[in-house]
Amino acid sequence: MSKIEIQNLTVEYTDKNRRFTALKDVSFSVESGEFVSVIGSSGCGKSTLLSILEGINSPAEGTILIDGKPISGTGTDRGVVFQHYSLFPWMTARKNIAFGIKQVKKEISKAHRLKLADEYLEKVGLGEFKNQYPSQLSGGMQQRVAIARALAMDTDILLMDEPFGAIDAKNRTILQELLLKLWEGDGVQEKKTVVFVTHDIDEAILLSDRIIMMSASPGRVYKEISVPFERPRNRSDLVQTRDYSKFRNELLSLFYGDIMDKIGGSEVVL
Ligand SMILES: Nc1ncnc2c1ncn2[C@@H]1O[C@H](COP(=O)(O)OP(=O)(O)OP(=O)(O)O)[C@@H](O)[C@H]1O
């Protein structure tokens, strides 16, 4: 049984009495411990798909199964990280994390929650900033707190909607490597099941086991592609290989090929 099964999902928005189909007949599954990225051009429905998985939005048609059971609304089995860090401004970094843990694991004592918060802040390199408020941290640091919170909540599933989209290139690289290291873990702990939305093909290749490429108007699954590179992955080693360039070029051709199909072009020169 797959961890997540998305079956024939159609999502509609009604705006000023006009009905708009954001997703049409989207189906794919995600295995337990798999890292799947969803890529596609702006407006193809990536965030809509994540909002349905999170349970804050309902489809017009179709079903989401988690561990074989249909979801109804949000659940403590799913943690989320968004592009905008969504930390509570009135709470320190450690309190933000401890509060997140409390939402999903009420049985954990306050002292234990704070201890876990401190451990996760250490893991993301922010141990000495634990008593700072979000406004005292840079964007990249705030996103590290948001990632630490999501991991500390220890949900089976992590939903990440362009978590590094608002971060500058250097910090983005650091955060991708941090996420990869934390997700790959020590090989003993069970890996989280991740659905990761991004615009960035290199980010998708570095992080994912599989890439779901979407096309727009309405949003559909265009291609599912397995990423053939072994783990643990190291960015600098990976990008220097000929296999990487070949794979990346194939993905880019598919990505832009979809757009060219729509505007009537025939060939993409990379
Ligand atoms: N609340 C809403 N009401 C009406 N239309 C919406 C709503 N939310 C999204 N849409 C439309 O649904 C489509 C899909 O939007 P969505 O935000 O899911 O795309 P996306 O792929 O995540 O885009 P981006 O990469 O730019 O964030 C878009 O055409 C958008 O305008």
Coordinates of C-alpha atoms in Angstrom, one line a residue, residues 3-150:
K3 CA 1.7 6.1 1.9
I4 CA -0.3 8.6 -0.1
E5 CA -2.6 7.9 -3.0
I6 CA -4.1 10.7 -5.0
Q7 CA -6.9 9.4 -7.1
N8 CA -8.6 11.3 -10.0
L9 CA -8.4 14.7 -8.3
T10 CA -10.3 17.6 -9.8
V11 CA -10.3 20.9 -8.0
E12 CA -12.5 23.9 -9.0
Y13 CA -12.5 27.5 -7.8
T14 CA -15.5 29.7 -8.2
D15 CA -14.7 33.3 -8.7
K16 CA -17.3 36.0 -9.4
N17 CA -19.8 33.3 -10.5
R18 CA -17.2 31.8 -12.9
R19 CA -16.0 28.3 -12.3
F20 CA -12.3 27.6 -12.9
T21 CA -10.8 24.2 -13.0
A22 CA -7.4 24.4 -11.3
L23 CA -6.6 20.6 -11.3
K24 CA -8.1 18.0 -13.6
D25 CA -8.0 14.3 -13.0
V26 CA -4.7 14.2 -11.2
S27 CA -3.6 10.8 -9.9
F28 CA -0.3 9.6 -8.5
S29 CA 1.0 7.9 -5.4
V30 CA 3.9 8.4 -3.0
E31 CA 5.5 5.5 -1.2
S32 CA 6.4 5.5 2.4
G33 CA 9.8 7.3 2.9
E34 CA 9.8 8.6 -0.6
F35 CA 10.8 12.2 -1.5
V36 CA 8.6 13.4 -4.4
S37 CA 8.9 16.8 -6.0
V38 CA 6.1 18.5 -7.9
I39 CA 7.3 20.9 -10.5
G40 CA 5.5 22.9 -13.1
S41 CA 5.0 26.4 -14.4
S42 CA 3.3 29.1 -12.4
G43 CA -0.4 28.6 -12.0
C44 CA -0.4 24.8 -12.9
G45 CA -2.0 24.1 -9.5
K46 CA 1.0 23.0 -7.3
S47 CA -0.1 24.9 -4.2
T48 CA -3.7 23.8 -4.8
L49 CA -2.6 20.2 -4.8
L50 CA -0.7 20.7 -1.5
S51 CA -3.6 22.5 0.1
I52 CA -5.8 19.4 -0.7
L53 CA -3.1 17.1 0.7
E54 CA -3.0 19.3 3.8
G55 CA -6.7 19.0 4.1
I56 CA -7.5 22.7 4.2
N57 CA -9.2 22.6 0.8
S58 CA -11.6 20.0 -0.7
P59 CA -11.7 18.6 -4.2
A60 CA -14.7 18.7 -6.5
E61 CA -13.9 15.1 -7.4
G62 CA -11.4 12.5 -6.4
T63 CA -9.9 11.1 -3.2
I64 CA -6.8 11.3 -1.2
L65 CA -5.9 8.1 0.7
I66 CA -3.2 8.1 3.5
D67 CA -2.3 4.6 4.6
G68 CA -5.3 3.4 2.6
K69 CA -7.8 5.7 4.4
P70 CA -9.5 8.7 2.9
I71 CA -8.5 12.0 4.5
S72 CA -11.1 14.4 5.9
G73 CA -9.5 17.7 6.8
T74 CA -6.2 18.3 8.4
G75 CA -4.4 15.7 10.4
T76 CA -1.5 15.3 12.9
D77 CA 0.1 12.9 10.4
R78 CA 1.0 15.8 8.2
G79 CA 3.5 18.7 8.8
V80 CA 3.8 21.7 6.5
V81 CA 6.5 24.2 5.5
F82 CA 5.5 27.1 3.4
Q83 CA 7.5 29.7 1.4
H84 CA 6.7 32.3 4.1
Y85 CA 8.0 31.0 7.3
S86 CA 4.7 31.2 9.2
L87 CA 6.4 31.5 12.6
F88 CA 4.5 33.2 15.4
P89 CA 6.1 36.6 15.8
W90 CA 5.4 36.8 19.6
M91 CA 7.2 33.5 20.3
T92 CA 10.9 32.8 20.5
A93 CA 12.4 30.3 18.1
R94 CA 12.3 27.5 20.7
K95 CA 8.8 28.3 21.8
N96 CA 7.6 28.3 18.1
I97 CA 9.0 24.7 17.8
A98 CA 7.7 23.6 21.2
F99 CA 4.3 24.9 20.3
G100 CA 4.3 23.0 17.0
I101 CA 5.2 19.8 18.8
K102 CA 2.3 20.4 21.2
Q103 CA -0.2 20.6 18.3
V104 CA 0.5 17.0 17.2
K105 CA 1.8 15.3 20.4
K106 CA -0.2 16.6 23.4
E107 CA 1.1 13.8 25.6
I108 CA 4.7 15.2 25.6
S109 CA 5.5 17.2 28.7
K110 CA 6.4 20.9 28.4
A111 CA 10.0 20.3 29.6
H112 CA 10.4 17.5 27.0
R113 CA 9.0 19.7 24.2
L114 CA 11.5 22.5 25.0
K115 CA 14.3 19.9 25.1
L116 CA 13.3 18.6 21.7
A117 CA 13.0 22.2 20.4
D118 CA 16.6 22.9 21.6
E119 CA 17.8 19.7 19.9
Y120 CA 16.3 20.5 16.6
L121 CA 17.6 24.1 16.7
E122 CA 21.1 22.6 17.2
K123 CA 20.5 20.4 14.2
V124 CA 19.8 23.4 12.0
G125 CA 22.7 25.3 13.5
L126 CA 20.7 27.8 15.5
G127 CA 21.3 26.6 19.0
E128 CA 22.5 30.0 20.2
F129 CA 19.5 31.8 18.7
K130 CA 16.9 29.8 20.5
N131 CA 15.7 32.8 22.6
Q132 CA 15.5 35.2 19.6
Y133 CA 12.1 36.3 18.2
P134 CA 11.5 35.8 14.4
S135 CA 12.0 39.5 13.7
Q136 CA 15.5 39.2 15.1
L137 CA 16.4 36.5 12.6
S138 CA 17.1 36.7 8.9
G139 CA 14.8 35.1 6.3
G140 CA 17.1 32.1 5.9
M141 CA 17.3 31.6 9.7
Q142 CA 13.5 31.9 10.1
Q143 CA 13.1 29.2 7.4
R144 CA 15.6 27.0 9.3
V145 CA 13.4 27.4 12.4
A146 CA 10.4 26.4 10.3
I147 CA 12.2 23.3 9.0
A148 CA 13.3 22.5 12.6
R149 CA 9.7 22.8 13.7
A150 CA 8.4 20.6 11.0

